[in-house]
Amino acid sequence: MTNLIEAQDISGEHYNFAYLDEQTKRMIRRAILKGIAIPGYQVPFAAREMPMPYGWGTGGVQVTAAVIGKDDCLKMIDQGSDDTTNAVALRNFFVETTGVGTTTKTKDASIIQTRHRIPEETLTKDQVLVYQVPIPEPLRFLEPRETETRKMHALEEYGLMHVKLYEDIAKFGHIATAYAYPVMVQGRYVMDPSPTPKFDNPKMDQMEALQLFGAGREKRIYAIPPHTNVVSLDFEDHPFEVTKFEQPCAICGAENVYLDEVILDNDGNRMFVCSDSDFCEDRRAAGHVGLLGTNPLDADKTTEEAE
Amino acid sequence: MLTTDTHAQSEDLPLLQVSSTTKLYGDRIGCKDISFDLYPGEVLVIVGESGSGKTTLLNCLATRLTPTSGSVNYRNRKGQMRNLYEMSEAERRMLIRTDWGFVHQHPADGLRMTVSAGANVGERLMAVGARHYGNIRDTATDWLGRVEIAEDRIDDDPRAFSGGMRQRLQIARNLVTSPRLVFMDEPTGGLDVSVQARLLDLLRGLVADLGLSVIIVTHDLAVARLLSHRILVMRHGHVIESGLTDQVLDDPQESYTQLLVSSILQP
């Protein structure tokens, strides 16, 4: 396998830095700058074919490729984890094409590309968070026409967004939208925060880091500059509520973090663990132990990750 | 029938002024040189055979089609007369979803078929800034009652409704923001006669109660007779006869109008 890779020569020398050519990167940077200037506005851009399928994060990869420099340190997460297929594949892509350093530590990273989560650790002004976005248009499922949704954004006609929330309450008794929960950015544009759980919505508000969103298939880029107001939409009598978990993380004991459900056996036993794997490791290193902290499976996992 | 009088005394200025409105499709005439005034509380019906230009005219008035020439002026709630086609798009769309209603022939064109009846009625309220779920739902319940839809159907999709119920839901959805002017394109088309009769009864009651101005396009002279105060008869894109409904239908002057009136089946 290694020989094959060498034979095809994708070791980086024959690609431009970060895969894209310089003109393309300039084009994407212009779109990013426009997006930053108009927070929440979807800027169309000429997304390129990338050497990975749509749905794998082609939009996020192009944004990262446009902003990454030789001195950057990259962290790549998928569903909060550093070691799932998508994260590993995209991290390796940038290692091959840029040679930049990578990390799994949130605080060490200067660029964090994410799919579905915002890290638990508070981000700082020196960091950029890049989201992979499948469908950038929050109004899409109620209004299929792009010409119409653009007009609705232009004229701030956002009543339709509440029709969706109304339907939730009418059908389920509460706002059942749990991810891709629509937000109002700086009192102007309604924005889809990509399929992050609504648990992460409050973190977007007044965040110190720059947030960039890239949708490759839909060819849109949008942004939230640092210290921007991001408000989750709701009704006066059904206010926005963050997802709550009944128990802490099973292996590090963390509370008020987003948990993943893990099935343990065929008898219906399950545990809830931090979706942010780096956060969980840090806590365990600091001596925190959850209910299942002494589980032998846990020990195996830690040694694997150490490698 | 003369419910207009009280309104006419308090507001004797026209709500809508149409002057020389013309719509051409290339060399063909859609409608040509149409002028009339519509007063608050007045119900005007436009009749004519298929292809006579009545829907074209309605669309020109409701800003769904841009006329080739002529002007359409509307008096807004502040009492200012504004040319619809000189307004900004934002103003026009605001007008359409608050001050106006448009009832389509096919309810599927005017409803959101994938969301519940309650959300259909509530959409306009949310569009003008209502953000209290309980209030929105109360208003929706009230309006469903007024159009004779049972309260327990509020969370059903319009797909589960019969044709007559859909049409009534569409009317409720349009009237919820208390518009002043409602356009209707063949509101009874495709409904069987008994359902038509009930819908017409309902419409007549609502129009009188709310003091609505209505422009209805229909080819059904019974609708004209029952609902309207004034009538325009169109043929080949021109208005060939106009006047009080009863007068025109009882004593038609133009040969085409005579033909139209005499072709009603008498059971």
Coordinates of C-alpha atoms in Angstrom, one line a residue:
Chain A
M1 CA 0.0 0.0 0.0
T2 CA 2.8 2.4 0.9
N3 CA 4.5 1.6 -2.4
L4 CA 1.4 2.4 -4.3
I5 CA 1.1 5.7 -2.7
E6 CA 4.6 6.6 -3.6
A7 CA 4.2 5.4 -7.1
Q8 CA 1.2 7.7 -7.6
D9 CA 3.3 10.5 -6.0
I10 CA 0.7 12.1 -3.8
S11 CA 3.3 12.9 -1.2
G12 CA 2.7 16.7 -1.6
E13 CA 5.5 17.8 -3.9
H14 CA 3.4 17.8 -7.0
Y15 CA 0.5 19.6 -5.4
N16 CA 0.4 23.2 -4.6
F17 CA 0.4 24.0 -0.9
A18 CA -3.0 22.9 0.6
Y19 CA -4.0 21.3 -2.7
L20 CA -5.9 24.3 -4.3
D21 CA -4.1 26.6 -6.7
E22 CA -3.4 30.1 -5.6
Q23 CA -6.1 31.8 -7.7
T24 CA -8.7 29.5 -6.2
K25 CA -7.6 30.3 -2.7
R26 CA -7.8 34.0 -3.4
M27 CA -11.3 33.5 -4.7
I28 CA -12.3 31.6 -1.6
R29 CA -10.6 34.2 0.6
R30 CA -12.6 37.0 -1.1
A31 CA -15.8 35.0 -0.3
I32 CA -14.7 34.6 3.3
L33 CA -13.9 38.3 3.7
K34 CA -17.3 39.1 2.3
G35 CA -18.9 36.6 4.7
I36 CA -17.1 38.2 7.6
A37 CA -18.2 41.6 6.6
I38 CA -21.9 40.5 6.5
P39 CA -22.3 38.1 9.4
G40 CA -24.6 35.2 8.6
Y41 CA -25.0 36.1 4.9
Q42 CA -24.4 33.2 2.5
V43 CA -21.8 34.2 0.0
P44 CA -21.9 32.1 -3.2
F45 CA -18.5 30.9 -4.4
A46 CA -17.1 28.7 -7.2
A47 CA -16.6 25.5 -5.1
R48 CA -14.1 23.2 -6.8
E49 CA -14.2 19.5 -7.2
M50 CA -12.2 18.0 -4.3
P51 CA -10.6 14.6 -4.2
M52 CA -13.3 13.3 -1.8
P53 CA -17.0 12.9 -2.1
Y54 CA -19.6 15.5 -1.4
G55 CA -20.8 15.0 2.1
W56 CA -17.3 14.4 3.4
G57 CA -16.7 18.1 4.1
T58 CA -15.6 19.5 0.7
G59 CA -16.8 22.9 1.8
G60 CA -14.9 22.9 5.1
V61 CA -11.8 21.6 3.4
Q62 CA -11.8 24.4 0.8
V63 CA -12.2 27.0 3.5
T64 CA -9.4 25.5 5.6
A65 CA -7.2 25.2 2.5
A66 CA -7.8 28.9 1.8
V67 CA -6.9 30.1 5.3
I68 CA -4.2 27.6 6.4
G69 CA -0.5 28.7 6.5
K70 CA 2.8 26.8 7.1
D71 CA 2.8 27.8 10.8
D72 CA -0.7 26.7 11.6
C73 CA -1.5 23.8 13.8
L74 CA -4.6 21.9 12.6
K75 CA -7.2 19.9 14.7
M76 CA -9.8 17.9 12.8
I77 CA -12.9 16.6 14.5
D78 CA -15.9 14.6 13.4
Q79 CA -18.8 14.4 15.9
G80 CA -16.5 15.8 18.5
S81 CA -14.0 13.0 18.0
D82 CA -10.4 13.2 16.6
D83 CA -10.2 9.6 15.5
T84 CA -13.3 8.8 13.4
T85 CA -13.0 8.1 9.7
N86 CA -13.9 11.5 8.4
A87 CA -11.5 13.3 10.8
V88 CA -8.6 11.0 10.1
A89 CA -9.0 11.1 6.4
L90 CA -9.2 14.9 6.2
R91 CA -6.4 15.4 8.7
N92 CA -4.2 13.1 6.5
F93 CA -5.2 15.1 3.5
F94 CA -3.8 18.3 4.9
V95 CA -0.7 16.5 6.3
E96 CA 0.0 15.3 2.8
T97 CA -0.7 18.5 1.0
T98 CA 0.6 21.1 3.5
G99 CA 2.9 19.4 5.9
V100 CA 1.6 21.5 8.8
G101 CA 1.6 20.2 12.3
T102 CA -1.6 18.6 13.7
T103 CA -2.9 18.1 17.1
T104 CA -5.8 16.7 19.0
K105 CA -5.5 19.2 21.8
T106 CA -8.1 22.0 21.3
K107 CA -6.0 24.6 23.0
D108 CA -3.0 23.9 20.9
A109 CA -4.8 24.2 17.5
S110 CA -4.9 27.4 15.5
I111 CA -7.4 26.0 13.0
I112 CA -10.1 23.5 14.0
Q113 CA -12.1 22.0 11.3
T114 CA -15.3 20.4 12.6
R115 CA -18.2 18.3 11.6
H116 CA -21.2 18.4 13.9
R117 CA -19.6 19.8 17.1
I118 CA -18.1 22.8 18.8
P119 CA -15.3 21.7 21.2
E120 CA -16.2 21.9 24.9
E121 CA -13.2 24.0 25.7
T122 CA -13.7 27.7 25.2
L123 CA -12.1 28.9 22.0
T124 CA -9.8 31.9 22.0
K125 CA -9.2 34.9 19.7
D126 CA -6.2 33.2 18.0
Q127 CA -8.3 30.3 16.8
V128 CA -10.4 29.7 13.7
L129 CA -13.3 27.3 13.7
V130 CA -14.2 25.9 10.3
Y131 CA -17.6 24.1 9.9
Q132 CA -18.5 21.5 7.3
V133 CA -22.0 22.4 6.1
P134 CA -24.3 20.1 4.1
I135 CA -27.3 22.4 3.6
P136 CA -26.6 26.1 4.3
E137 CA -30.1 27.4 3.7
P138 CA -32.2 27.3 6.9
L139 CA -35.4 28.0 4.9
R140 CA -34.8 25.2 2.4
F141 CA -37.3 22.6 3.6
L142 CA -40.1 25.0 3.7
E143 CA -39.3 27.0 0.6
P144 CA -37.6 25.0 -2.2
R145 CA -37.0 27.9 -4.6
E146 CA -33.5 29.5 -4.2
T147 CA -34.7 32.7 -5.9
E148 CA -37.4 33.0 -3.2
T149 CA -35.2 32.2 -0.2
R150 CA -32.7 34.8 -1.3
K151 CA -35.4 37.3 -1.6
M152 CA -36.6 36.3 1.9
H153 CA -33.2 36.9 3.3
A154 CA -32.8 40.2 1.5
L155 CA -36.2 41.5 2.9
E156 CA -35.8 39.8 6.3
E157 CA -39.0 37.8 5.8
Y158 CA -38.3 35.2 8.4
G159 CA -41.9 34.3 9.5
L160 CA -41.5 30.9 7.8
M161 CA -38.8 29.9 10.2
H162 CA -41.2 30.1 13.0
V163 CA -43.8 28.1 11.1
K164 CA -41.3 25.2 11.4
L165 CA -40.9 25.7 15.1
Y166 CA -44.7 26.0 15.4
E167 CA -45.1 22.7 13.7
D168 CA -42.7 21.1 16.2
I169 CA -44.7 22.3 19.2
A170 CA -48.0 21.4 17.6
K171 CA -46.7 17.8 16.8
F172 CA -44.5 17.1 19.8
G173 CA -45.4 19.6 22.5
H174 CA -42.0 21.3 22.5
I175 CA -39.5 22.5 20.0
A176 CA -38.2 19.2 18.9
T177 CA -35.5 20.5 16.5
A178 CA -32.4 19.2 18.2
Y179 CA -29.7 20.0 15.6
A180 CA -29.3 22.5 12.8
Y181 CA -31.3 24.8 15.1
P182 CA -31.8 28.1 13.4
V183 CA -30.1 31.2 14.8
M184 CA -30.4 35.0 14.2
V185 CA -27.0 36.5 13.6
Q186 CA -26.4 40.1 14.8
G187 CA -30.1 40.8 14.5
R188 CA -30.1 40.5 10.8
Y189 CA -29.6 37.1 9.0
V190 CA -31.2 33.8 10.0
M191 CA -28.5 31.2 9.7
D192 CA -28.3 27.4 9.8
P193 CA -25.4 26.6 12.2
S194 CA -24.8 23.3 10.2
P195 CA -25.9 20.1 11.9
T196 CA -24.3 20.9 15.3
P197 CA -26.6 19.9 18.2
K198 CA -28.5 22.8 19.6
F199 CA -26.5 22.2 22.8
D200 CA -23.7 24.1 21.0
N201 CA -25.8 27.1 19.9
P202 CA -25.1 29.2 23.0
K203 CA -21.3 28.7 22.4
M204 CA -21.6 30.5 19.1
D205 CA -22.8 33.7 20.8
Q206 CA -20.1 36.2 21.4
M207 CA -17.4 33.6 20.6
E208 CA -13.9 35.0 20.6
A209 CA -12.8 32.7 17.7
L210 CA -13.6 33.4 14.1
Q211 CA -16.3 31.0 12.8
L212 CA -16.3 30.1 9.1
F213 CA -18.8 27.8 7.4
G214 CA -18.2 26.1 4.0
A215 CA -20.8 24.2 2.0
G216 CA -19.1 22.5 -1.0
R217 CA -22.0 21.0 -2.9
E218 CA -24.2 24.0 -2.3
K219 CA -21.3 26.4 -3.1
R220 CA -21.8 28.8 -0.2
I221 CA -19.6 30.3 2.5
Y222 CA -20.7 32.2 5.5
A223 CA -19.1 33.5 8.7
I224 CA -19.6 34.7 12.2
P225 CA -16.8 37.2 13.2
P226 CA -15.6 37.2 16.8
H227 CA -17.9 38.8 19.4
T228 CA -21.1 38.6 17.3
N229 CA -24.6 38.2 18.7
V230 CA -26.0 34.8 17.9
V231 CA -29.5 34.1 19.2
S232 CA -31.5 30.9 18.8
L233 CA -35.0 31.4 17.5
D234 CA -37.9 30.6 19.8
F235 CA -41.4 31.6 21.0
E236 CA -42.1 33.8 24.0
D237 CA -44.0 31.0 25.7
H238 CA -41.6 28.2 24.4
P239 CA -38.2 29.6 25.0
F240 CA -35.0 28.0 23.6
E241 CA -33.7 25.3 25.9
V242 CA -30.3 23.5 25.8
T243 CA -30.3 19.7 25.8
K244 CA -29.8 18.4 29.3
F245 CA -28.4 15.0 30.3
E246 CA -29.5 13.1 33.3
Q247 CA -26.1 11.6 34.1
P248 CA -22.5 12.7 33.8
C249 CA -20.0 11.2 31.4
A250 CA -19.5 7.6 32.3
I251 CA -15.7 7.6 32.1
C252 CA -14.7 11.1 33.1
G253 CA -17.6 12.3 35.2
A254 CA -18.0 15.6 33.3
E255 CA -21.4 17.4 33.7
N256 CA -23.0 19.9 31.4
V257 CA -21.2 18.6 28.3
Y258 CA -22.6 16.9 25.2
L259 CA -22.8 13.1 25.6
D260 CA -22.9 10.3 23.1
E261 CA -24.8 7.1 23.7
V262 CA -22.7 4.0 23.5
I263 CA -24.3 0.5 23.4
L264 CA -22.2 -1.8 25.6
D265 CA -23.7 -5.3 24.9
N266 CA -26.7 -7.1 23.6
D267 CA -28.6 -6.8 26.8
G268 CA -29.5 -3.2 26.4
N269 CA -26.7 -1.9 28.6
R270 CA -25.4 1.5 27.5
M271 CA -23.3 4.4 28.7
F272 CA -23.1 8.0 28.0
V273 CA -19.7 9.5 27.3
C274 CA -18.3 12.9 26.2
S275 CA -18.7 13.4 22.5
D276 CA -15.6 15.7 22.7
S277 CA -12.9 13.0 23.0
D278 CA -10.0 15.4 23.7
F279 CA -12.0 17.1 26.5
C280 CA -12.7 13.7 28.0
E281 CA -9.0 12.6 27.8
D282 CA -7.9 15.8 29.4
R283 CA -10.2 15.3 32.3
R284 CA -9.1 11.7 32.8
A285 CA -5.5 12.8 32.7
A286 CA -6.4 15.3 35.4
G287 CA -7.7 12.4 37.6
H288 CA -11.4 12.6 37.1
V289 CA -13.1 9.3 37.0
G290 CA -16.7 8.5 36.0
L291 CA -19.0 5.6 36.9
L292 CA -17.3 3.2 34.4
G293 CA -13.9 4.7 34.8
T294 CA -12.3 1.4 35.9
N295 CA -13.7 -0.5 32.9
P296 CA -10.9 -2.5 31.3
L297 CA -12.2 -1.5 27.8
D298 CA -11.3 2.1 28.9
A299 CA -7.7 1.2 29.6
D300 CA -7.3 -0.3 26.1
K301 CA -8.7 2.8 24.5
T302 CA -6.4 5.1 26.3
T303 CA -3.3 3.2 25.2
E304 CA -4.5 3.2 21.6
E305 CA -5.0 6.9 21.6
A306 CA -1.6 7.5 23.2
E307 CA 0.0 5.8 20.2
Chain B
M1 CA -76.9 43.7 -0.5
L2 CA -76.3 47.4 0.2
T3 CA -73.9 46.9 3.1
T4 CA -71.5 49.2 1.3
D5 CA -73.5 52.3 2.1
T6 CA -72.3 52.7 5.7
H7 CA -68.7 52.3 4.6
A8 CA -69.1 54.6 1.6
Q9 CA -70.3 57.4 3.8
S10 CA -67.3 57.1 6.2
E11 CA -64.8 56.4 3.5
D12 CA -65.9 57.7 0.2
L13 CA -62.5 57.6 -1.4
P14 CA -61.6 54.6 -3.7
L15 CA -59.4 51.9 -2.3
L16 CA -58.0 50.8 -5.6
Q17 CA -57.8 52.8 -8.8
V18 CA -57.1 51.1 -12.0
S19 CA -56.4 53.2 -15.0
S20 CA -55.8 52.0 -18.6
T21 CA -54.2 48.8 -17.4
T22 CA -53.0 46.8 -20.4
K23 CA -51.1 43.5 -20.5
L24 CA -49.8 42.3 -23.9
Y25 CA -48.3 38.9 -24.5
G26 CA -46.2 39.8 -27.5
D27 CA -48.7 40.8 -30.1
R28 CA -51.6 39.2 -28.3
I29 CA -53.8 41.0 -26.0
G30 CA -54.1 39.7 -22.4
C31 CA -56.3 42.6 -21.3
K32 CA -56.5 46.1 -22.7
D33 CA -57.2 49.5 -21.4
I34 CA -59.1 48.5 -18.3
S35 CA -60.1 51.3 -15.9
F36 CA -62.2 51.2 -12.8
D37 CA -62.3 52.2 -9.1
L38 CA -63.0 49.9 -6.2
Y39 CA -64.4 51.4 -3.0
P40 CA -64.0 50.1 0.5
G41 CA -66.4 47.3 1.3
E42 CA -67.3 46.8 -2.3
V43 CA -67.4 43.4 -4.0
L44 CA -66.6 43.4 -7.7
V45 CA -66.9 40.4 -9.9
I46 CA -65.2 39.9 -13.2
V47 CA -66.9 37.5 -15.5
G48 CA -66.3 36.2 -19.0
E49 CA -65.5 33.0 -20.8
S50 CA -62.2 31.2 -20.7
G51 CA -59.4 33.2 -22.4
S52 CA -61.3 36.5 -22.0
G53 CA -58.4 38.0 -19.9
K54 CA -60.0 38.0 -16.5
T55 CA -57.3 36.1 -14.7
T56 CA -54.6 38.2 -16.5
L57 CA -56.4 41.3 -15.2
L58 CA -56.6 39.9 -11.7
N59 CA -52.9 39.0 -11.7
C60 CA -52.0 42.5 -12.9
L61 CA -54.0 44.0 -10.0
A62 CA -52.5 41.6 -7.4
T63 CA -48.9 42.4 -8.7
R64 CA -48.5 38.8 -9.8
L65 CA -48.0 40.0 -13.4
T66 CA -46.5 43.4 -14.4
P67 CA -48.8 45.3 -16.8
T68 CA -47.4 46.4 -20.1
S69 CA -48.9 49.9 -19.5
G70 CA -51.3 51.8 -17.3
S71 CA -51.3 52.2 -13.6
V72 CA -52.8 50.6 -10.5
N73 CA -53.0 52.7 -7.4
Y74 CA -53.8 51.5 -3.9
R75 CA -54.8 53.5 -0.8
N76 CA -52.7 52.2 2.1
R77 CA -53.8 52.3 5.8
K78 CA -52.3 55.8 6.2
G79 CA -54.7 57.0 3.4
Q80 CA -51.9 57.6 0.9
M81 CA -52.6 56.6 -2.7
R82 CA -49.6 54.6 -4.0
N83 CA -48.8 53.2 -7.4
L84 CA -48.2 49.5 -6.8
Y85 CA -45.5 49.3 -9.5
E86 CA -43.6 52.3 -8.1
M87 CA -43.4 50.8 -4.6
S88 CA -40.2 49.0 -3.4
E89 CA -40.4 45.2 -3.5
A90 CA -40.3 45.1 0.3
E91 CA -43.3 47.4 0.6
R92 CA -45.2 45.4 -2.0
R93 CA -44.6 42.1 -0.3
M94 CA -45.5 43.5 3.0
L95 CA -48.8 44.7 1.5
I96 CA -49.4 41.3 0.0
R97 CA -49.0 39.5 3.2
T98 CA -50.8 41.9 5.5
D99 CA -53.3 44.1 3.8
W100 CA -54.2 41.8 1.0
G101 CA -55.3 38.2 0.5
F102 CA -55.3 36.0 -2.6
V103 CA -57.5 33.0 -2.8
H104 CA -56.4 30.6 -5.5
Q105 CA -58.7 28.3 -7.5
H106 CA -56.7 25.3 -6.4
P107 CA -56.1 25.4 -2.6
A108 CA -52.8 23.5 -3.1
D109 CA -51.4 26.7 -4.7
G110 CA -52.3 28.9 -1.8
L111 CA -51.7 26.5 1.1
R112 CA -48.5 25.0 2.5
M113 CA -49.6 21.4 2.1
T114 CA -46.8 19.9 4.3
V115 CA -47.6 21.9 7.5
S116 CA -50.6 21.6 9.7
A117 CA -53.8 23.6 9.3
G118 CA -52.9 25.7 12.4
A119 CA -49.5 26.6 11.0
N120 CA -51.1 27.5 7.7
V121 CA -53.4 30.0 9.4
G122 CA -50.6 31.2 11.8
E123 CA -48.0 31.8 9.0
R124 CA -49.1 35.3 8.2
L125 CA -49.2 36.2 11.9
M126 CA -45.7 34.9 12.4
A127 CA -44.7 36.8 9.2
V128 CA -45.7 40.1 10.9
G129 CA -43.9 39.3 14.1
A130 CA -46.2 37.2 16.3
R131 CA -43.9 35.2 18.6
H132 CA -46.2 33.8 21.2
Y133 CA -47.2 30.2 20.4
G134 CA -50.3 30.2 22.6
N135 CA -51.7 33.4 21.1
I136 CA -51.0 32.2 17.5
R137 CA -52.8 29.0 18.3
D138 CA -55.8 30.7 19.8
T139 CA -56.2 32.9 16.8
A140 CA -55.9 29.9 14.5
T141 CA -58.5 28.0 16.4
D142 CA -60.8 30.9 16.3
W143 CA -60.4 31.3 12.6
L144 CA -60.9 27.6 11.9
G145 CA -64.1 27.9 13.8
R146 CA -65.2 30.9 11.7
V147 CA -64.7 28.9 8.5
E148 CA -66.5 25.8 10.0
I149 CA -63.5 23.6 10.4
A150 CA -63.6 21.5 13.5
E151 CA -61.2 22.5 16.2
D152 CA -59.7 19.0 16.5
R153 CA -58.4 19.2 12.9
I154 CA -56.0 22.0 13.8
D155 CA -53.0 19.7 13.8
D156 CA -53.9 17.8 10.6
D157 CA -52.2 18.5 7.3
P158 CA -54.4 20.1 4.6
R159 CA -53.6 16.9 2.6
A160 CA -56.0 15.1 4.9
F161 CA -58.8 17.7 4.1
S162 CA -61.5 17.5 1.5
G163 CA -61.6 20.1 -1.4
G164 CA -64.2 22.2 0.4
M165 CA -62.3 22.2 3.7
R166 CA -59.1 23.1 1.9
Q167 CA -60.8 26.0 0.2
R168 CA -62.2 27.2 3.6
L169 CA -58.7 26.8 5.2
Q170 CA -57.2 28.9 2.4
I171 CA -59.8 31.6 3.1
A172 CA -59.0 31.6 6.9
R173 CA -55.3 31.8 6.2
N174 CA -55.9 34.9 4.1
L175 CA -58.2 36.6 6.4
V176 CA -56.3 36.1 9.7
T177 CA -54.4 39.4 9.4
S178 CA -57.6 41.4 8.7
P179 CA -56.8 42.4 5.1
R180 CA -58.7 45.1 3.4
L181 CA -58.7 43.7 -0.1
V182 CA -59.0 40.1 -1.1
F183 CA -58.5 38.7 -4.6
M184 CA -60.2 35.5 -5.5
D185 CA -59.6 33.5 -8.6
E186 CA -62.6 31.1 -9.2
P187 CA -63.0 30.4 -5.5
T188 CA -65.7 27.8 -6.1
G189 CA -64.2 26.1 -9.1
G190 CA -63.9 22.3 -8.7
L191 CA -66.3 22.1 -5.8
D192 CA -69.7 20.3 -6.1
V193 CA -72.8 22.4 -5.9
S194 CA -73.8 21.8 -2.3
V195 CA -70.3 22.6 -1.1
Q196 CA -70.2 25.6 -3.4
A197 CA -73.4 26.9 -1.9
R198 CA -72.1 26.6 1.7
L199 CA -68.8 28.3 0.7
L200 CA -70.7 31.1 -0.9
D201 CA -72.8 31.5 2.2
L202 CA -69.7 31.6 4.3
L203 CA -68.0 34.1 2.1
R204 CA -71.0 36.4 2.0
G205 CA -71.1 36.4 5.8
L206 CA -67.4 37.1 6.2
V207 CA -67.3 39.8 3.6
A208 CA -70.2 41.6 5.2
D209 CA -68.9 41.2 8.8
L210 CA -65.4 42.3 8.0
G211 CA -66.3 45.0 5.5
L212 CA -63.8 43.5 3.0
S213 CA -63.3 44.8 -0.5
V214 CA -63.2 41.8 -2.8
I215 CA -62.3 41.3 -6.5
I216 CA -63.6 37.9 -7.7
V217 CA -62.9 36.3 -11.0
T218 CA -65.4 33.7 -12.0
H219 CA -67.3 32.3 -15.0
D220 CA -70.1 31.3 -12.7
L221 CA -72.9 34.0 -12.8
A222 CA -74.5 32.5 -9.7
V223 CA -71.4 33.5 -7.7
A224 CA -71.7 37.0 -9.2
R225 CA -75.3 37.3 -8.4
L226 CA -74.9 36.1 -4.8
L227 CA -71.7 37.9 -3.7
S228 CA -71.1 41.0 -5.7
H229 CA -72.3 44.5 -5.9
R230 CA -70.7 45.4 -9.2
I231 CA -69.8 43.4 -12.3
L232 CA -67.4 43.7 -15.2
V233 CA -68.0 41.6 -18.2
M234 CA -64.9 40.8 -20.3
R235 CA -64.4 39.5 -23.7
H236 CA -61.3 39.3 -25.9
G237 CA -59.4 41.2 -23.2
H238 CA -61.8 44.2 -23.1
V239 CA -64.4 45.2 -20.6
I240 CA -67.6 45.2 -22.7
E241 CA -70.1 45.9 -20.1
S242 CA -70.1 47.0 -16.5
G243 CA -72.5 48.2 -13.8
L244 CA -74.5 47.1 -10.8
T245 CA -74.7 43.3 -10.7
D246 CA -78.5 43.0 -10.6
Q247 CA -78.9 45.6 -13.3
V248 CA -76.4 43.9 -15.7
L249 CA -77.7 40.4 -15.1
D250 CA -81.4 41.4 -15.3
D251 CA -81.1 43.7 -18.2
P252 CA -77.9 42.9 -20.2
Q253 CA -77.3 45.4 -23.0
E254 CA -74.4 43.8 -25.0
S255 CA -75.3 40.8 -27.1
Y256 CA -72.4 38.8 -25.6
T257 CA -73.7 39.5 -22.0
Q258 CA -77.2 38.5 -23.2
L259 CA -75.7 35.2 -24.5
L260 CA -73.9 34.6 -21.2
V261 CA -77.0 35.3 -19.1
S262 CA -79.2 33.2 -21.3
S263 CA -76.8 30.2 -21.2
I264 CA -77.4 29.6 -17.5
L265 CA -79.2 26.4 -17.0
Q266 CA -82.5 26.7 -15.3
P267 CA -83.2 23.5 -13.3

